[in-house]
Amino acid sequence: MKTYENLTTYNPGEIEGKWYSYWENQGYFHEEVDTNKEPFSIVLPPPNVTGMLHMGHALDNTLQDILIRFKRMQGYNVLWMPGTDHAGIATQIKVEEMLAKEEGKSRYDLGREKFVERVWEWKKEYGDTIVKQIRSLGASCDWSRERFTLDEGYYHAVREVFVKLYEKGLIYRGERIINWCPRCATALSDVEVEHEDEHGHLWHIKYPVKGEDNRFVVVATTRPETMFGDVAVAVNPDDDRYKDLIGKTLILPFVNREIPVIADDYVDASFGTGCVKITPAHDPNMNEGAGKFNGMTREEARKQVVAELKELGLLEKIDDHDHAVGHCSRCNTIIEPMVSKQWFVDMKPLAEPALKVVKDHEVEFVPERFTKTYVNWLENIRDWTISRQLWWGHRIPAWYCDDCGETIVSRDDITECPHCHGHVTQDPDVLDTWFSSGLWPFATMGWPEQTPELKQWYPTSVLVTGYDIIFFWVARMIFMALEFEHEIPFKHVFIHGLVRDSQGRKMSKSLGNGINPLEVIDQYGADALRFTLVTGNTPGNDMRFYMERVEANRNFANKIWNASKFVLMNLTNYDESFIPTADDLTLADQWIVQKYNETVQSVTSNLDKFELGEAASSVYDFIWNTYCDWYIELAKPRLYSESNERDRRTVQYLLVTILRHMLELLHPFMPFVTEHIWQHLPHEGDSIVVAKWPEALKFDDLEGAARQMEVMMDAIKGIRNMRAEMNVPLGKKAEVIVAPTDEALAQTVADHSDYFVTLAWAEKVTILGADDPKPENATVTVVNGMEVYLLLKDLIDGEKERERIAKEKIQMEKEISRLEGKLSNQGFLAKAPEAVVAKEKEKLEEYKQKQQALLEREAFLETL
């Protein structure tokens, strides 16, 4: 007979690196196109090359890896396409900061070409860090197909999209009010602006009415320094205070420029003074139009303008005012609206089909409620500013002829004007990062070429992402895919929430509450971290992260490890060819098979519904409670008995088979520990990664037996609870008396009374008939189908128990007296925080309940 190597001590650090290298070297994460198999594909949301693995990445990647490993085991032709994003603004800022700190230089000192070379060098040195970290989490991506949003093939895809949209008239260049970030020195799209409520002021400025001495129109504004850009003042046409002023002109203070008073229904007559200044453009630095304030920053100008308005008597008053202020999502600088010549995408023609596929459920959000977020944004979308005043990124493929003034948009670089052969200059701007990442599902697979990968794995099966980038990324991928592939990019959008700290706060540098997933992995292992992230997660909802739960999940891995060690220790003379028949199964065997079959069904159906947390909980409960705490304990006497070899082989078969399949069910969630144990068990194949997904064990008529077994288990639990309540010493045996309600159950108890001996410390089991008297001086528990009595007279040393109760009563009385004194002290009640007082009251109530329980226990002892 074959012998099986046992496990040593569980050490996640030792096994995780070893098995990841093995999987990669064996090529388990890579599959060739196989049209005979059903495809399943996911594209990894590309992290920034500037990034470090944070808890959001860890959650996102864990959820994807669970789905990928599940489908791989189910036999699908699987692709998980990984890659990283060049992250224009974020990367450029990072390299500029490095240059300034290490060399005292700016990008302008290097020039564009040399600066971009330095960014590529930085990317090669640091940019792959996050990919290495994602590997440490166990992510089974096909790294042989890794992509980067600036690699050569991707570059051609981005150019093709830009040119085609331009040729259709959907990309245009023009002057419009845009969001300008003064710090990043670039335009931003609307979704890159985050609005935060800020405490500020409302300055009431008096604009003189031309030709009317001492008559003014008072305008309330949060930005007094922008007044130099005013072109009009608007009032509501129905506002009686200003009807006679409509059509007249005002004198703009400082610069003495005339501006008209106009009527507009949009003006809210009840807000401020009812007068709104119309300021279509202003620069973060005051320009020539600002007169003597020319060249000042907005902060300097505001201070000086307010001071001089006071001196001139043109500042009526200043009110406190809270209002939403737009900030750059990258650097948090306050955004300036500014008129600028930029490149835009005409969004309406692209938004309509993208709305339709979601409304028609061709693309489904999980949970469904996020459909509303998506629809609301697309229904109110404005044209998208896609040009950025940066050097790192996809340069806009547009050239301007210095001689004839033509604009030429081209797939290929040009050196002269095709119209007049004059000199051309390429547009200096680059494209918004989200423009290129919006092509991710199809550009990564080789588009615009119709590659075998594109034909097999597109559309992708599911996109896993956070709710915070539905606007930035999800919507853009959908409308880009419909425009260029004429097909949806994915069938499901599986939305998860944020990982928050244990107090429910967003993790951030400013709060200092961030938890580094790599440090968690070093301490507890990737399996424990992954299981914590998935079991704390429900689709679309934020989750709180507790280190205590990570420790508990490491203990769960240790529990499986120790249970497996027990099984491996008891495989002497194990016969791999032996398969029991239905007649070989005991009641406990039938029950464990039924519970296992139910778990397979539950885990599989929940994974299919994206209820990953529910799936993980199902397998956890089965392993910890059903298999380890119950079945192994029931199996021990049969393993140690040499009287019935067939029974021993039956229990060996079930212990091994169910353990192996449990590990396979758990593998998507905890890949490392499951692989390691699986390799030690009797198995077929080279790795659990490519093992077949478990199926139900085929034995008939299990449900009735499982129900009977559960009644027996309820009875055993009831006995355990009674013993605990009565402080019966562990291991002290007692007579158990049961009164079943029907003959079938009575027969089950009679046939399996050894279960009470093994699991409930029963000395003997007596079954009462329907007319037999019920025992006195016994405690009782009622379960579905029977009453269970525990005779206590011989279990408890009455004298010792009375002494223990007397001591506890004295202690309780002291605590109650102390708390009552504290809570009647007016000084304490006046000074202590409300929460502290409430806690003390709670303690007092708890001690009173304990006191009452001791009195009841004392009275019960008198009846024995």
PDB file of N, CA, C and O in Angstrom, residues 438-493:
ATOM      1  N   GLY A 438     -10.081  53.640 -22.101  1.00  0.00           N
ATOM      2  CA  GLY A 438     -11.436  53.311 -22.546  1.00  0.00           C
ATOM      3  C   GLY A 438     -11.466  52.245 -23.636  1.00  0.00           C
ATOM      4  O   GLY A 438     -12.517  51.652 -23.915  1.00  0.00           O
ATOM      5  N   LEU A 439     -10.319  51.978 -24.255  1.00  0.00           N
ATOM      6  CA  LEU A 439     -10.227  50.963 -25.317  1.00  0.00           C
ATOM      7  C   LEU A 439      -9.749  49.613 -24.769  1.00  0.00           C
ATOM      8  O   LEU A 439      -9.570  48.662 -25.529  1.00  0.00           O
ATOM      9  N   TRP A 440      -9.516  49.523 -23.482  1.00  0.00           N
ATOM     10  CA  TRP A 440      -8.830  48.388 -22.848  1.00  0.00           C
ATOM     11  C   TRP A 440      -9.401  47.017 -23.221  1.00  0.00           C
ATOM     12  O   TRP A 440      -8.628  46.109 -23.565  1.00  0.00           O
ATOM     13  N   PRO A 441     -10.719  46.780 -23.207  1.00  0.00           N
ATOM     14  CA  PRO A 441     -11.196  45.412 -23.453  1.00  0.00           C
ATOM     15  C   PRO A 441     -10.866  44.881 -24.846  1.00  0.00           C
ATOM     16  O   PRO A 441     -10.662  43.682 -25.007  1.00  0.00           O
ATOM     17  N   PHE A 442     -10.814  45.746 -25.859  1.00  0.00           N
ATOM     18  CA  PHE A 442     -10.530  45.230 -27.203  1.00  0.00           C
ATOM     19  C   PHE A 442      -9.134  45.569 -27.700  1.00  0.00           C
ATOM     20  O   PHE A 442      -8.519  44.792 -28.438  1.00  0.00           O
ATOM     21  N   ALA A 443      -8.566  46.711 -27.272  1.00  0.00           N
ATOM     22  CA  ALA A 443      -7.212  47.065 -27.712  1.00  0.00           C
ATOM     23  C   ALA A 443      -6.181  46.082 -27.152  1.00  0.00           C
ATOM     24  O   ALA A 443      -5.179  45.791 -27.805  1.00  0.00           O
ATOM     25  N   THR A 444      -6.427  45.560 -25.945  1.00  0.00           N
ATOM     26  CA  THR A 444      -5.482  44.595 -25.352  1.00  0.00           C
ATOM     27  C   THR A 444      -5.455  43.285 -26.132  1.00  0.00           C
ATOM     28  O   THR A 444      -4.488  42.529 -26.046  1.00  0.00           O
ATOM     29  N   MET A 445      -6.514  43.002 -26.868  1.00  0.00           N
ATOM     30  CA  MET A 445      -6.593  41.740 -27.617  1.00  0.00           C
ATOM     31  C   MET A 445      -6.189  41.892 -29.083  1.00  0.00           C
ATOM     32  O   MET A 445      -6.426  41.001 -29.889  1.00  0.00           O
ATOM     33  N   GLY A 446      -5.572  43.031 -29.411  1.00  0.00           N
ATOM     34  CA  GLY A 446      -5.000  43.168 -30.738  1.00  0.00           C
ATOM     35  C   GLY A 446      -5.758  44.026 -31.718  1.00  0.00           C
ATOM     36  O   GLY A 446      -5.314  44.196 -32.852  1.00  0.00           O
ATOM     37  N   TRP A 447      -6.927  44.569 -31.334  1.00  0.00           N
ATOM     38  CA  TRP A 447      -7.670  45.465 -32.228  1.00  0.00           C
ATOM     39  C   TRP A 447      -6.753  46.623 -32.633  1.00  0.00           C
ATOM     40  O   TRP A 447      -5.948  47.065 -31.815  1.00  0.00           O
ATOM     41  N   PRO A 448      -6.777  47.107 -33.867  1.00  0.00           N
ATOM     42  CA  PRO A 448      -7.821  46.886 -34.883  1.00  0.00           C
ATOM     43  C   PRO A 448      -7.684  45.610 -35.712  1.00  0.00           C
ATOM     44  O   PRO A 448      -8.526  45.354 -36.564  1.00  0.00           O
ATOM     45  N   GLU A 449      -6.627  44.818 -35.468  1.00  0.00           N
ATOM     46  CA  GLU A 449      -6.543  43.518 -36.148  1.00  0.00           C
ATOM     47  C   GLU A 449      -7.585  42.587 -35.548  1.00  0.00           C
ATOM     48  O   GLU A 449      -7.824  42.602 -34.340  1.00  0.00           O
ATOM     49  N   GLN A 450      -8.201  41.763 -36.371  1.00  0.00           N
ATOM     50  CA  GLN A 450      -9.181  40.784 -35.884  1.00  0.00           C
ATOM     51  C   GLN A 450      -8.433  39.510 -35.486  1.00  0.00           C
ATOM     52  O   GLN A 450      -8.410  38.513 -36.205  1.00  0.00           O
ATOM     53  N   THR A 451      -7.811  39.548 -34.333  1.00  0.00           N
ATOM     54  CA  THR A 451      -6.951  38.461 -33.867  1.00  0.00           C
ATOM     55  C   THR A 451      -7.788  37.279 -33.368  1.00  0.00           C
ATOM     56  O   THR A 451      -8.973  37.436 -33.026  1.00  0.00           O
ATOM     57  N   PRO A 452      -7.186  36.077 -33.282  1.00  0.00           N
ATOM     58  CA  PRO A 452      -7.904  34.928 -32.698  1.00  0.00           C
ATOM     59  C   PRO A 452      -8.375  35.214 -31.276  1.00  0.00           C
ATOM     60  O   PRO A 452      -9.455  34.780 -30.879  1.00  0.00           O
ATOM     61  N   GLU A 453      -7.547  35.961 -30.491  1.00  0.00           N
ATOM     62  CA  GLU A 453      -7.928  36.302 -29.107  1.00  0.00           C
ATOM     63  C   GLU A 453      -9.190  37.161 -29.093  1.00  0.00           C
ATOM     64  O   GLU A 453     -10.097  36.945 -28.276  1.00  0.00           O
ATOM     65  N   LEU A 454      -9.245  38.134 -29.980  1.00  0.00           N
ATOM     66  CA  LEU A 454     -10.406  39.018 -30.051  1.00  0.00           C
ATOM     67  C   LEU A 454     -11.656  38.232 -30.428  1.00  0.00           C
ATOM     68  O   LEU A 454     -12.736  38.429 -29.857  1.00  0.00           O
ATOM     69  N   LYS A 455     -11.513  37.312 -31.372  1.00  0.00           N
ATOM     70  CA  LYS A 455     -12.671  36.526 -31.815  1.00  0.00           C
ATOM     71  C   LYS A 455     -13.156  35.573 -30.723  1.00  0.00           C
ATOM     72  O   LYS A 455     -14.359  35.331 -30.596  1.00  0.00           O
ATOM     73  N   GLN A 456     -12.231  35.032 -29.919  1.00  0.00           N
ATOM     74  CA  GLN A 456     -12.614  34.059 -28.898  1.00  0.00           C
ATOM     75  C   GLN A 456     -13.098  34.711 -27.606  1.00  0.00           C
ATOM     76  O   GLN A 456     -14.072  34.272 -27.013  1.00  0.00           O
ATOM     77  N   TRP A 457     -12.387  35.744 -27.157  1.00  0.00           N
ATOM     78  CA  TRP A 457     -12.618  36.247 -25.800  1.00  0.00           C
ATOM     79  C   TRP A 457     -13.316  37.600 -25.731  1.00  0.00           C
ATOM     80  O   TRP A 457     -13.479  38.155 -24.646  1.00  0.00           O
ATOM     81  N   TYR A 458     -13.726  38.143 -26.865  1.00  0.00           N
ATOM     82  CA  TYR A 458     -14.451  39.419 -26.858  1.00  0.00           C
ATOM     83  C   TYR A 458     -15.853  39.190 -27.391  1.00  0.00           C
ATOM     84  O   TYR A 458     -15.999  38.509 -28.407  1.00  0.00           O
ATOM     85  N   PRO A 459     -16.901  39.707 -26.725  1.00  0.00           N
ATOM     86  CA  PRO A 459     -16.869  40.535 -25.521  1.00  0.00           C
ATOM     87  C   PRO A 459     -16.368  39.743 -24.312  1.00  0.00           C
ATOM     88  O   PRO A 459     -16.553  38.530 -24.240  1.00  0.00           O
ATOM     89  N   THR A 460     -15.784  40.452 -23.358  1.00  0.00           N
ATOM     90  CA  THR A 460     -15.346  39.803 -22.135  1.00  0.00           C
ATOM     91  C   THR A 460     -16.576  39.441 -21.296  1.00  0.00           C
ATOM     92  O   THR A 460     -17.683  39.910 -21.553  1.00  0.00           O
ATOM     93  N   SER A 461     -16.351  38.595 -20.313  1.00  0.00           N
ATOM     94  CA  SER A 461     -17.488  38.046 -19.552  1.00  0.00           C
ATOM     95  C   SER A 461     -17.971  38.988 -18.452  1.00  0.00           C
ATOM     96  O   SER A 461     -19.175  39.166 -18.259  1.00  0.00           O
ATOM     97  N   VAL A 462     -17.012  39.572 -17.736  1.00  0.00           N
ATOM     98  CA  VAL A 462     -17.389  40.414 -16.596  1.00  0.00           C
ATOM     99  C   VAL A 462     -16.291  41.440 -16.361  1.00  0.00           C
ATOM    100  O   VAL A 462     -15.111  41.152 -16.578  1.00  0.00           O
ATOM    101  N   LEU A 463     -16.703  42.631 -15.960  1.00  0.00           N
ATOM    102  CA  LEU A 463     -15.756  43.648 -15.506  1.00  0.00           C
ATOM    103  C   LEU A 463     -15.941  43.788 -14.001  1.00  0.00           C
ATOM    104  O   LEU A 463     -17.063  43.968 -13.534  1.00  0.00           O
ATOM    105  N   VAL A 464     -14.847  43.685 -13.255  1.00  0.00           N
ATOM    106  CA  VAL A 464     -14.904  43.850 -11.804  1.00  0.00           C
ATOM    107  C   VAL A 464     -14.253  45.187 -11.474  1.00  0.00           C
ATOM    108  O   VAL A 464     -13.088  45.424 -11.810  1.00  0.00           O
ATOM    109  N   THR A 465     -15.000  46.075 -10.839  1.00  0.00           N
ATOM    110  CA  THR A 465     -14.442  47.408 -10.559  1.00  0.00           C
ATOM    111  C   THR A 465     -15.216  48.081  -9.429  1.00  0.00           C
ATOM    112  O   THR A 465     -16.286  47.630  -9.041  1.00  0.00           O
ATOM    113  N   GLY A 466     -14.660  49.179  -8.932  1.00  0.00           N
ATOM    114  CA  GLY A 466     -15.302  49.944  -7.859  1.00  0.00           C
ATOM    115  C   GLY A 466     -16.322  50.926  -8.401  1.00  0.00           C
ATOM    116  O   GLY A 466     -16.253  51.345  -9.562  1.00  0.00           O
ATOM    117  N   TYR A 467     -17.260  51.308  -7.563  1.00  0.00           N
ATOM    118  CA  TYR A 467     -18.313  52.235  -8.010  1.00  0.00           C
ATOM    119  C   TYR A 467     -17.775  53.633  -8.297  1.00  0.00           C
ATOM    120  O   TYR A 467     -18.424  54.435  -8.941  1.00  0.00           O
ATOM    121  N   ASP A 468     -16.538  53.897  -7.815  1.00  0.00           N
ATOM    122  CA  ASP A 468     -15.995  55.253  -7.969  1.00  0.00           C
ATOM    123  C   ASP A 468     -15.500  55.549  -9.375  1.00  0.00           C
ATOM    124  O   ASP A 468     -15.188  56.701  -9.684  1.00  0.00           O
ATOM    125  N   ILE A 469     -15.404  54.529 -10.266  1.00  0.00           N
ATOM    126  CA  ILE A 469     -14.955  54.842 -11.634  1.00  0.00           C
ATOM    127  C   ILE A 469     -15.987  54.426 -12.691  1.00  0.00           C
ATOM    128  O   ILE A 469     -15.634  54.161 -13.833  1.00  0.00           O
ATOM    129  N   ILE A 470     -17.256  54.396 -12.303  1.00  0.00           N
ATOM    130  CA  ILE A 470     -18.305  54.124 -13.291  1.00  0.00           C
ATOM    131  C   ILE A 470     -18.276  55.205 -14.376  1.00  0.00           C
ATOM    132  O   ILE A 470     -18.379  54.912 -15.568  1.00  0.00           O
ATOM    133  N   PHE A 471     -18.113  56.490 -13.983  1.00  0.00           N
ATOM    134  CA  PHE A 471     -18.061  57.576 -14.975  1.00  0.00           C
ATOM    135  C   PHE A 471     -16.739  57.557 -15.733  1.00  0.00           C
ATOM    136  O   PHE A 471     -16.691  57.600 -16.952  1.00  0.00           O
ATOM    137  N   PHE A 472     -15.647  57.511 -14.958  1.00  0.00           N
ATOM    138  CA  PHE A 472     -14.320  57.624 -15.558  1.00  0.00           C
ATOM    139  C   PHE A 472     -14.089  56.561 -16.620  1.00  0.00           C
ATOM    140  O   PHE A 472     -13.539  56.845 -17.682  1.00  0.00           O
ATOM    141  N   TRP A 473     -14.450  55.332 -16.294  1.00  0.00           N
ATOM    142  CA  TRP A 473     -13.939  54.210 -17.093  1.00  0.00           C
ATOM    143  C   TRP A 473     -15.031  53.327 -17.682  1.00  0.00           C
ATOM    144  O   TRP A 473     -15.027  53.045 -18.873  1.00  0.00           O
ATOM    145  N   VAL A 474     -15.979  52.894 -16.855  1.00  0.00           N
ATOM    146  CA  VAL A 474     -16.969  51.913 -17.317  1.00  0.00           C
ATOM    147  C   VAL A 474     -17.755  52.464 -18.496  1.00  0.00           C
ATOM    148  O   VAL A 474     -17.870  51.834 -19.554  1.00  0.00           O
ATOM    149  N   ALA A 475     -18.311  53.669 -18.338  1.00  0.00           N
ATOM    150  CA  ALA A 475     -19.126  54.252 -19.407  1.00  0.00           C
ATOM    151  C   ALA A 475     -18.299  54.437 -20.679  1.00  0.00           C
ATOM    152  O   ALA A 475     -18.772  54.183 -21.797  1.00  0.00           O
ATOM    153  N   ARG A 476     -17.058  54.854 -20.529  1.00  0.00           N
ATOM    154  CA  ARG A 476     -16.223  55.114 -21.703  1.00  0.00           C
ATOM    155  C   ARG A 476     -15.866  53.826 -22.440  1.00  0.00           C
ATOM    156  O   ARG A 476     -15.806  53.809 -23.671  1.00  0.00           O
ATOM    157  N   MET A 477     -15.635  52.756 -21.687  1.00  0.00           N
ATOM    158  CA  MET A 477     -15.379  51.477 -22.356  1.00  0.00           C
ATOM    159  C   MET A 477     -16.601  51.025 -23.143  1.00  0.00           C
ATOM    160  O   MET A 477     -16.474  50.474 -24.240  1.00  0.00           O
ATOM    161  N   ILE A 478     -17.786  51.255 -22.586  1.00  0.00           N
ATOM    162  CA  ILE A 478     -19.001  50.806 -23.262  1.00  0.00           C
ATOM    163  C   ILE A 478     -19.223  51.595 -24.548  1.00  0.00           C
ATOM    164  O   ILE A 478     -19.452  51.012 -25.615  1.00  0.00           O
ATOM    165  N   PHE A 479     -19.124  52.936 -24.501  1.00  0.00           N
ATOM    166  CA  PHE A 479     -19.417  53.663 -25.750  1.00  0.00           C
ATOM    167  C   PHE A 479     -18.299  53.502 -26.775  1.00  0.00           C
ATOM    168  O   PHE A 479     -18.557  53.485 -27.980  1.00  0.00           O
ATOM    169  N   MET A 480     -17.054  53.335 -26.334  1.00  0.00           N
ATOM    170  CA  MET A 480     -15.969  53.086 -27.283  1.00  0.00           C
ATOM    171  C   MET A 480     -16.140  51.721 -27.956  1.00  0.00           C
ATOM    172  O   MET A 480     -15.939  51.577 -29.169  1.00  0.00           O
ATOM    173  N   ALA A 481     -16.497  50.715 -27.179  1.00  0.00           N
ATOM    174  CA  ALA A 481     -16.665  49.365 -27.724  1.00  0.00           C
ATOM    175  C   ALA A 481     -17.799  49.319 -28.740  1.00  0.00           C
ATOM    176  O   ALA A 481     -17.680  48.699 -29.805  1.00  0.00           O
ATOM    177  N   LEU A 482     -18.908  49.979 -28.416  1.00  0.00           N
ATOM    178  CA  LEU A 482     -20.055  49.973 -29.337  1.00  0.00           C
ATOM    179  C   LEU A 482     -19.716  50.707 -30.630  1.00  0.00           C
ATOM    180  O   LEU A 482     -20.164  50.321 -31.715  1.00  0.00           O
ATOM    181  N   GLU A 483     -18.907  51.750 -30.532  1.00  0.00           N
ATOM    182  CA  GLU A 483     -18.538  52.520 -31.717  1.00  0.00           C
ATOM    183  C   GLU A 483     -17.558  51.758 -32.615  1.00  0.00           C
ATOM    184  O   GLU A 483     -17.682  51.790 -33.838  1.00  0.00           O
ATOM    185  N   PHE A 484     -16.620  51.016 -31.996  1.00  0.00           N
ATOM    186  CA  PHE A 484     -15.550  50.438 -32.808  1.00  0.00           C
ATOM    187  C   PHE A 484     -15.631  48.921 -32.984  1.00  0.00           C
ATOM    188  O   PHE A 484     -15.126  48.393 -33.962  1.00  0.00           O
ATOM    189  N   GLU A 485     -16.240  48.223 -32.043  1.00  0.00           N
ATOM    190  CA  GLU A 485     -16.423  46.781 -32.222  1.00  0.00           C
ATOM    191  C   GLU A 485     -17.884  46.441 -32.511  1.00  0.00           C
ATOM    192  O   GLU A 485     -18.207  45.300 -32.803  1.00  0.00           O
ATOM    193  N   HIS A 486     -18.760  47.465 -32.387  1.00  0.00           N
ATOM    194  CA  HIS A 486     -20.195  47.288 -32.625  1.00  0.00           C
ATOM    195  C   HIS A 486     -20.768  46.185 -31.734  1.00  0.00           C
ATOM    196  O   HIS A 486     -21.676  45.469 -32.114  1.00  0.00           O
ATOM    197  N   GLU A 487     -20.196  46.078 -30.550  1.00  0.00           N
ATOM    198  CA  GLU A 487     -20.604  45.053 -29.599  1.00  0.00           C
ATOM    199  C   GLU A 487     -20.246  45.534 -28.203  1.00  0.00           C
ATOM    200  O   GLU A 487     -19.287  46.294 -28.021  1.00  0.00           O
ATOM    201  N   ILE A 488     -20.988  45.047 -27.221  1.00  0.00           N
ATOM    202  CA  ILE A 488     -20.699  45.426 -25.831  1.00  0.00           C
ATOM    203  C   ILE A 488     -19.316  44.917 -25.424  1.00  0.00           C
ATOM    204  O   ILE A 488     -18.845  43.912 -25.949  1.00  0.00           O
ATOM    205  N   PRO A 489     -18.652  45.589 -24.463  1.00  0.00           N
ATOM    206  CA  PRO A 489     -17.312  45.128 -24.051  1.00  0.00           C
ATOM    207  C   PRO A 489     -17.329  44.033 -22.998  1.00  0.00           C
ATOM    208  O   PRO A 489     -16.348  43.336 -22.802  1.00  0.00           O
ATOM    209  N   PHE A 490     -18.442  43.914 -22.272  1.00  0.00           N
ATOM    210  CA  PHE A 490     -18.577  42.895 -21.225  1.00  0.00           C
ATOM    211  C   PHE A 490     -20.064  42.704 -20.949  1.00  0.00           C
ATOM    212  O   PHE A 490     -20.875  43.606 -21.185  1.00  0.00           O
ATOM    213  N   LYS A 491     -20.411  41.526 -20.424  1.00  0.00           N
ATOM    214  CA  LYS A 491     -21.818  41.212 -20.193  1.00  0.00           C
ATOM    215  C   LYS A 491     -22.282  41.681 -18.813  1.00  0.00           C
ATOM    216  O   LYS A 491     -23.433  42.031 -18.619  1.00  0.00           O
ATOM    217  N   HIS A 492     -21.372  41.617 -17.829  1.00  0.00           N
ATOM    218  CA  HIS A 492     -21.707  42.024 -16.465  1.00  0.00           C
ATOM    219  C   HIS A 492     -20.676  43.028 -15.952  1.00  0.00           C
ATOM    220  O   HIS A 492     -19.492  42.911 -16.266  1.00  0.00           O
ATOM    221  N   VAL A 493     -21.148  43.980 -15.168  1.00  0.00           N
ATOM    222  CA  VAL A 493     -20.262  44.902 -14.457  1.00  0.00           C
ATOM    223  C   VAL A 493     -20.476  44.630 -12.968  1.00  0.00           C
ATOM    224  O   VAL A 493     -21.506  44.982 -12.395  1.00  0.00           O
TER     225      VAL A 493
END
